[in-house]
Tab-separated table of C-alpha atoms and ligand atoms in Angstrom:
chain	number	residue	atom	x	y	z
A	1	MET	CA	-4.117	-59.500	-25.078
A	2	VAL	CA	-3.581	-62.914	-23.512
A	3	ASP	CA	-5.317	-66.280	-23.707
A	4	LYS	CA	-8.879	-66.145	-22.361
A	5	ASP	CA	-8.096	-68.905	-19.836
A	6	GLU	CA	-5.034	-67.151	-18.427
A	7	ILE	CA	-5.509	-66.110	-14.799
A	8	ILE	CA	-4.185	-62.577	-14.460
A	9	THR	CA	-3.364	-61.342	-10.977
A	10	LEU	CA	-2.321	-57.860	-9.849
A	11	ILE	CA	-0.606	-57.553	-6.465
A	12	THR	CA	0.128	-54.128	-4.988
A	13	GLY	CA	3.371	-53.645	-3.038
A	14	ALA	CA	4.736	-56.840	-4.568
A	15	ASN	CA	8.397	-55.883	-4.938
A	16	ARG	CA	9.222	-57.354	-1.496
A	17	GLY	CA	7.795	-58.979	1.605
A	18	MET	CA	4.546	-60.906	1.478
A	19	GLY	CA	3.531	-59.301	-1.821
A	20	PHE	CA	6.583	-60.766	-3.534
A	21	GLU	CA	6.169	-64.186	-1.889
A	22	THR	CA	2.490	-64.241	-2.916
A	23	ALA	CA	3.480	-63.371	-6.495
A	24	LYS	CA	6.042	-66.176	-6.478
A	25	GLU	CA	3.628	-68.804	-5.176
A	26	LEU	CA	0.734	-67.735	-7.417
A	27	GLY	CA	3.154	-67.643	-10.346
A	28	GLN	CA	4.286	-71.171	-9.496
A	29	SER	CA	0.631	-72.226	-9.586
A	30	GLY	CA	0.482	-70.984	-13.188
A	31	GLN	CA	-1.044	-67.516	-12.808
A	32	LEU	CA	0.320	-64.531	-14.717
A	33	VAL	CA	1.363	-62.140	-11.956
A	34	ILE	CA	1.613	-58.378	-12.338
A	35	ILE	CA	3.952	-56.873	-9.761
A	36	GLY	CA	2.704	-53.487	-8.572
A	37	SER	CA	5.637	-51.468	-7.233
A	38	ARG	CA	6.022	-47.742	-6.630
A	39	ASN	CA	9.735	-48.004	-7.432
A	40	ILE	CA	10.509	-48.932	-11.051
A	41	GLU	CA	13.914	-50.510	-10.380
A	42	LYS	CA	12.654	-52.608	-7.462
A	43	GLY	CA	9.661	-53.715	-9.521
A	44	LYS	CA	11.800	-54.756	-12.479
A	45	GLU	CA	14.227	-56.573	-10.180
A	46	ALA	CA	11.305	-58.520	-8.668
A	47	VAL	CA	10.070	-59.496	-12.156
A	48	LYS	CA	13.582	-60.601	-13.108
A	49	LYS	CA	13.790	-62.887	-10.065
A	50	LEU	CA	10.408	-64.418	-10.931
A	51	THR	CA	11.020	-64.890	-14.646
A	52	GLN	CA	14.323	-66.632	-13.797
A	53	GLN	CA	12.111	-69.202	-12.049
A	54	ASN	CA	9.984	-69.575	-15.210
A	55	ILE	CA	7.113	-67.586	-13.702
A	56	LYS	CA	4.995	-65.438	-16.033
A	57	ALA	CA	5.508	-62.037	-14.409
A	58	ASP	CA	5.088	-58.422	-15.470
A	59	TYR	CA	5.573	-55.090	-13.766
A	60	VAL	CA	3.454	-52.000	-13.399
A	61	GLU	CA	4.516	-48.791	-11.662
A	62	LEU	CA	1.938	-48.291	-8.943
A	63	ASP	CA	2.015	-45.952	-5.968
A	64	VAL	CA	-1.339	-46.622	-4.360
A	65	THR	CA	-1.367	-43.212	-2.638
A	66	ASN	CA	-0.942	-41.349	-5.929
A	67	THR	CA	-4.186	-41.286	-7.886
A	68	LYS	CA	-2.408	-40.434	-11.180
A	69	SER	CA	-0.160	-43.459	-10.716
A	70	VAL	CA	-3.190	-45.683	-10.009
A	71	SER	CA	-4.968	-44.374	-13.120
A	72	LYS	CA	-1.866	-44.852	-15.307
A	73	ALA	CA	-1.415	-48.410	-14.006
A	74	GLN	CA	-5.059	-49.203	-14.804
A	75	LYS	CA	-4.656	-47.908	-18.371
A	76	GLU	CA	-1.451	-49.882	-18.882
A	77	ILE	CA	-3.045	-53.129	-17.682
A	78	GLU	CA	-6.136	-52.476	-19.801
A	79	LYS	CA	-4.042	-51.890	-22.914
A	80	LYS	CA	-1.804	-54.909	-22.368
A	81	TYR	CA	-4.209	-57.475	-20.930
A	82	GLY	CA	-7.735	-56.051	-21.214
A	83	ARG	CA	-8.871	-57.612	-17.931
A	84	LEU	CA	-7.911	-58.927	-14.472
A	85	ASN	CA	-9.016	-62.010	-12.513
A	86	ILE	CA	-7.483	-61.307	-9.123
A	87	LEU	CA	-6.601	-58.085	-7.351
A	88	ILE	CA	-4.598	-58.437	-4.142
A	89	ASN	CA	-4.486	-55.186	-2.183
A	90	ASN	CA	-1.296	-55.926	-0.287
A	91	ALA	CA	0.597	-52.611	-0.085
A	92	GLY	CA	0.627	-51.412	3.507
A	93	ALA	CA	2.678	-49.834	6.256
A	94	VAL	CA	2.322	-48.406	9.746
A	95	PHE	CA	3.076	-44.747	10.435
A	96	SER	CA	1.573	-44.129	13.879
A	97	GLY	CA	3.122	-47.035	15.775
A	98	ARG	CA	2.947	-46.795	19.573
A	99	GLN	CA	1.086	-43.440	19.537
A	100	LEU	CA	-1.708	-43.393	22.096
A	101	ALA	CA	-5.298	-42.732	21.037
A	102	SER	CA	-5.282	-39.516	23.084
A	103	ASN	CA	-2.181	-38.142	21.378
A	104	LEU	CA	-2.032	-39.087	17.703
A	105	ASN	CA	0.193	-37.196	15.305
A	106	PHE	CA	-2.119	-36.086	12.487
A	107	ASP	CA	0.449	-36.389	9.714
A	108	ASP	CA	1.091	-40.005	10.711
A	109	LEU	CA	-2.616	-40.685	11.062
A	110	ARG	CA	-3.270	-39.298	7.576
A	111	SER	CA	-0.413	-41.385	6.149
A	112	ASP	CA	-1.904	-44.516	7.739
A	113	MET	CA	-5.253	-43.737	6.126
A	114	GLU	CA	-3.809	-42.678	2.747
A	115	LEU	CA	-1.957	-45.945	2.257
A	116	ASN	CA	-3.975	-48.597	4.071
A	117	TYR	CA	-7.480	-47.262	3.359
A	118	PHE	CA	-7.823	-44.560	0.666
A	119	GLY	CA	-5.141	-46.182	-1.497
A	120	LEU	CA	-6.813	-49.579	-1.262
A	121	ILE	CA	-10.134	-48.054	-2.314
A	122	ASP	CA	-8.632	-46.051	-5.171
A	123	VAL	CA	-6.915	-49.138	-6.616
A	124	THR	CA	-10.051	-51.252	-6.177
A	125	GLN	CA	-12.373	-48.741	-7.847
A	126	ARG	CA	-10.016	-48.226	-10.793
A	127	MET	CA	-9.427	-51.955	-11.327
A	128	LEU	CA	-13.073	-52.961	-10.924
A	129	PRO	CA	-13.946	-52.471	-14.635
A	130	LEU	CA	-11.044	-54.805	-15.533
A	131	LEU	CA	-12.191	-57.388	-12.966
A	132	LYS	CA	-15.728	-57.197	-14.389
A	133	LYS	CA	-14.355	-58.098	-17.832
A	134	SER	CA	-13.286	-61.561	-16.591
A	135	GLU	CA	-15.677	-64.510	-16.270
A	136	TRP	CA	-14.957	-64.506	-12.530
A	137	ALA	CA	-12.806	-62.382	-10.261
A	138	LYS	CA	-11.572	-62.068	-6.704
A	139	ILE	CA	-10.521	-59.067	-4.661
A	140	ILE	CA	-8.361	-60.003	-1.667
A	141	ASN	CA	-7.636	-57.280	0.848
A	142	ILE	CA	-4.614	-57.911	3.064
A	143	SER	CA	-5.916	-56.751	6.400
A	144	SER	CA	-4.605	-57.640	9.859
A	145	MET	CA	-5.688	-58.941	13.228
A	146	MET	CA	-4.631	-55.411	14.270
A	147	GLY	CA	-7.776	-54.154	12.516
A	148	SER	CA	-10.052	-56.488	14.454
A	149	LYS	CA	-12.054	-54.766	17.192
A	150	THR	CA	-12.974	-58.224	18.520
A	151	ALA	CA	-9.265	-59.037	19.023
A	152	ALA	CA	-8.444	-55.578	20.419
A	153	LEU	CA	-11.059	-56.132	23.161
A	154	ASP	CA	-9.999	-59.705	23.958
A	155	PRO	CA	-7.377	-59.911	26.777
A	156	ASN	CA	-6.376	-63.353	25.452
A	157	SER	CA	-5.626	-62.039	21.964
A	158	GLU	CA	-2.003	-61.603	20.867
A	159	VAL	CA	-2.828	-58.033	19.768
A	160	TYR	CA	-4.636	-57.000	22.978
A	161	ARG	CA	-1.686	-54.853	24.106
A	162	ALA	CA	-0.692	-53.630	20.637
A	163	VAL	CA	-1.087	-49.888	20.018
A	164	ALA	CA	-0.903	-48.485	16.485
A	165	VAL	CA	-4.204	-46.638	16.464
A	166	GLY	CA	-3.972	-45.039	13.018
A	167	TYR	CA	-2.913	-48.279	11.308
A	168	GLN	CA	-5.481	-50.301	13.256
A	169	SER	CA	-8.248	-47.841	12.351
A	170	ALA	CA	-7.245	-47.916	8.681
A	171	LYS	CA	-7.317	-51.732	8.600
A	172	ALA	CA	-10.666	-51.770	10.443
A	173	ALA	CA	-12.014	-49.268	7.884
A	174	ALA	CA	-10.690	-51.431	5.039
A	175	ASN	CA	-12.548	-54.350	6.622
A	176	MET	CA	-15.815	-52.406	6.425
A	177	TYR	CA	-15.061	-51.495	2.804
A	178	THR	CA	-14.538	-55.215	2.139
A	179	VAL	CA	-17.964	-56.055	3.571
A	180	GLN	CA	-19.795	-53.261	1.754
A	181	LEU	CA	-18.201	-53.943	-1.640
A	182	ALA	CA	-18.826	-57.691	-1.231
A	183	LYS	CA	-22.525	-57.013	-0.593
A	184	GLU	CA	-22.818	-54.512	-3.439
A	185	LEU	CA	-21.289	-56.876	-6.001
A	186	ARG	CA	-23.370	-59.821	-4.768
A	187	ALA	CA	-26.540	-57.730	-5.070
A	188	GLU	CA	-25.537	-56.931	-8.664
A	189	ASP	CA	-24.989	-60.669	-9.288
A	190	GLN	CA	-21.385	-60.001	-10.279
A	191	ALA	CA	-19.043	-63.012	-10.310
A	192	ILE	CA	-16.610	-61.094	-8.112
A	193	THR	CA	-15.902	-61.926	-4.482
A	194	VAL	CA	-14.296	-59.597	-1.946
A	195	ASN	CA	-12.573	-60.922	1.167
A	196	ALA	CA	-10.152	-59.777	3.852
A	197	ILE	CA	-7.199	-61.802	5.126
A	198	ASP	CA	-5.180	-61.648	8.324
A	199	PRO	CA	-1.659	-62.923	7.561
A	200	GLY	CA	-0.612	-63.147	11.243
A	201	MET	CA	2.599	-61.625	12.587
A	202	VAL	CA	5.099	-62.281	9.830
A	203	ALA	CA	8.866	-61.822	9.527
A	204	THR	CA	9.209	-59.160	6.818
A	205	GLU	CA	10.624	-55.620	6.837
A	206	PHE	CA	7.223	-54.356	7.964
A	207	GLY	CA	7.486	-51.686	10.671
A	208	GLY	CA	11.168	-51.090	9.984
A	209	ALA	CA	12.603	-54.225	11.615
A	210	THR	CA	14.664	-56.767	9.687
A	211	PRO	CA	12.968	-60.118	9.043
A	212	GLU	CA	15.511	-61.663	11.471
A	213	GLN	CA	14.583	-59.194	14.247
A	214	ALA	CA	10.884	-59.810	13.620
A	215	ALA	CA	11.445	-63.590	13.715
A	216	SER	CA	13.280	-63.307	17.049
A	217	MET	CA	10.144	-61.607	18.443
A	218	GLY	CA	7.992	-64.543	17.362
A	219	ALA	CA	6.985	-63.473	13.841
A	220	LYS	CA	6.151	-66.401	11.575
A	221	PRO	CA	7.949	-67.291	8.316
A	222	ILE	CA	6.796	-65.459	5.207
A	223	GLU	CA	5.393	-68.669	3.668
A	224	PHE	CA	3.035	-68.928	6.645
A	225	GLY	CA	2.001	-65.280	6.183
A	226	VAL	CA	0.864	-65.776	2.590
A	227	ALA	CA	-0.675	-69.249	3.052
A	228	ARG	CA	-4.316	-68.152	3.437
A	229	THR	CA	-4.041	-65.623	0.603
A	230	VAL	CA	-2.545	-68.214	-1.747
A	231	GLU	CA	-5.201	-70.743	-0.710
A	232	LEU	CA	-8.032	-68.314	-1.486
A	233	ALA	CA	-6.424	-67.098	-4.714
A	234	THR	CA	-5.895	-70.610	-6.083
A	235	ASP	CA	-9.158	-72.237	-5.021
A	236	TYR	CA	-11.183	-71.471	-8.137
A	237	ASN	CA	-14.306	-73.126	-6.728
A	238	ASP	CA	-14.255	-71.047	-3.552
A	239	ARG	CA	-16.936	-68.364	-3.785
A	240	SER	CA	-16.597	-67.089	-0.184
A	241	ASN	CA	-17.649	-63.473	-0.061
A	242	GLY	CA	-17.403	-60.799	2.618
A	243	THR	CA	-15.237	-62.928	4.934
A	244	PHE	CA	-12.266	-62.179	7.198
A	245	THR	CA	-10.041	-65.240	7.657
A	246	ASN	CA	-6.561	-66.455	8.505
A	247	THR	CA	-4.900	-69.871	8.415
A	248	HIS	CA	-6.877	-70.896	11.525
A	249	GLY	CA	-10.286	-69.947	10.119
A	250	VAL	CA	-12.675	-67.055	10.669
A	251	VAL	CA	-11.345	-63.860	12.320
A	252	GLY	CA	-13.739	-61.713	14.356
A	253	TRP	CA	-14.317	-58.313	12.750
B	301	LIG	N1	4.296	-58.326	8.511
B	301	LIG	C1	3.296	-58.464	9.351
B	301	LIG	O1	3.474	-58.926	10.512
B	301	LIG	C2	1.899	-58.123	8.954
B	301	LIG	C3	0.847	-58.503	9.804
B	301	LIG	C4	-0.472	-58.226	9.427
B	301	LIG	C5	-0.715	-57.595	8.226
B	301	LIG	N2	0.320	-57.216	7.409
B	301	LIG	C6	-0.016	-56.560	6.147
B	301	LIG	O2	0.530	-57.319	5.082
B	301	LIG	C7	0.810	-56.461	3.955
B	301	LIG	C8	2.215	-56.719	3.455
B	301	LIG	O3	3.102	-56.424	4.507
B	301	LIG	P1	4.616	-56.953	4.563
B	301	LIG	O4	4.806	-57.516	5.918
B	301	LIG	O5	4.943	-57.760	3.375
B	301	LIG	O6	5.370	-55.541	4.542
B	301	LIG	P2	6.683	-55.018	3.793
B	301	LIG	O7	7.700	-56.102	3.667
B	301	LIG	O8	7.043	-53.765	4.540
B	301	LIG	O9	6.154	-54.657	2.326
B	301	LIG	C9	5.264	-53.608	2.117
B	301	LIG	C10	5.097	-53.393	0.638
B	301	LIG	O10	4.187	-52.289	0.454
B	301	LIG	C11	4.780	-51.382	-0.448
B	301	LIG	N3	4.285	-50.012	-0.325
B	301	LIG	C12	4.415	-49.156	0.705
B	301	LIG	N4	3.853	-47.968	0.398
B	301	LIG	C13	3.368	-48.089	-0.870
B	301	LIG	C14	2.686	-47.230	-1.754
B	301	LIG	N5	2.386	-45.960	-1.424
B	301	LIG	N6	2.330	-47.695	-2.973
B	301	LIG	C15	2.621	-48.970	-3.330
B	301	LIG	N7	3.282	-49.822	-2.550
B	301	LIG	C16	3.647	-49.386	-1.326
B	301	LIG	C17	6.282	-51.479	-0.171
B	301	LIG	O11	7.012	-50.909	-1.239
B	301	LIG	P3	8.485	-50.223	-1.026
B	301	LIG	O12	9.481	-51.338	-1.114
B	301	LIG	O13	8.566	-49.257	-2.149
B	301	LIG	O14	8.464	-49.567	0.326
B	301	LIG	C18	6.412	-52.993	-0.060
B	301	LIG	O15	6.459	-53.573	-1.334
B	301	LIG	C19	0.547	-55.037	4.454
B	301	LIG	O16	-0.728	-54.619	4.038
B	301	LIG	C20	0.573	-55.168	5.970
B	301	LIG	O17	-0.221	-54.173	6.599
B	301	LIG	C21	1.620	-57.462	7.753
């Protein structure tokens, strides 16, 4: 068990990309960060890099699409820490890129849903009892402008021409889950908020490109991508609930 004032944060898919950067910045702010990674070696390597920077970091094996892995991770965190303050559902990937709505490959579509929607819900439901054990808690779902129906219908939006129907549907579904869970917890008077974030187009290995390739296509630096998440996760007075935001403000659902 740790000090009652320690802020304990679990981030899924935190071995690289925005998950890792978020862990680094939240760790630098003083939070104890638990790196969720489906690969043990990559997870331990990430923790090593963080602890070398004097960040309090731990690792938990966590494949969000494997319910046994999610359950095992929950038990490990419960045994070691007894509670959580912040859950950041960050793990994500696109499987059905560029497939038209009239011709989706079902295996890809299911993979999009398994990771970006069912996995997010499984992790959230399992971790909820640990979040309820803290005086206050936040659930932050890393969504995307790609999941915004408002943006998809707006010819002036940067994602108007983007087609990744399975991924977009999964993020849109995760947005609805965000809203419904936020309302449910508010109705119960729980001190837990639930919000969705759009990081913007960010130069990571997302989608199979290198960060350099993504940057050459206009993707923003990784620090920009995590800025709104870090802001929300470190503003302890912010009780926003059921919102969808990015660094510019409110994002249309
Ligand atoms: N990059 C963008 O432009 C962009 C824009 C909008 C939203 N987003 C969202 O931002 C989040 C982070 O993306 P990123 O750009 O940082 O991508 P990334 O660099 O590709 O990192 C994705 C992370 O998710 C992990 N992951 C994949 N499948 C997993 C599973 N089954 N269980 C647990 N972890 C799993 C990966 O682990 P492995 O190393 O094991 O593969 C990796 O740590 C995602 O939710 C993405 O949809 C990204």
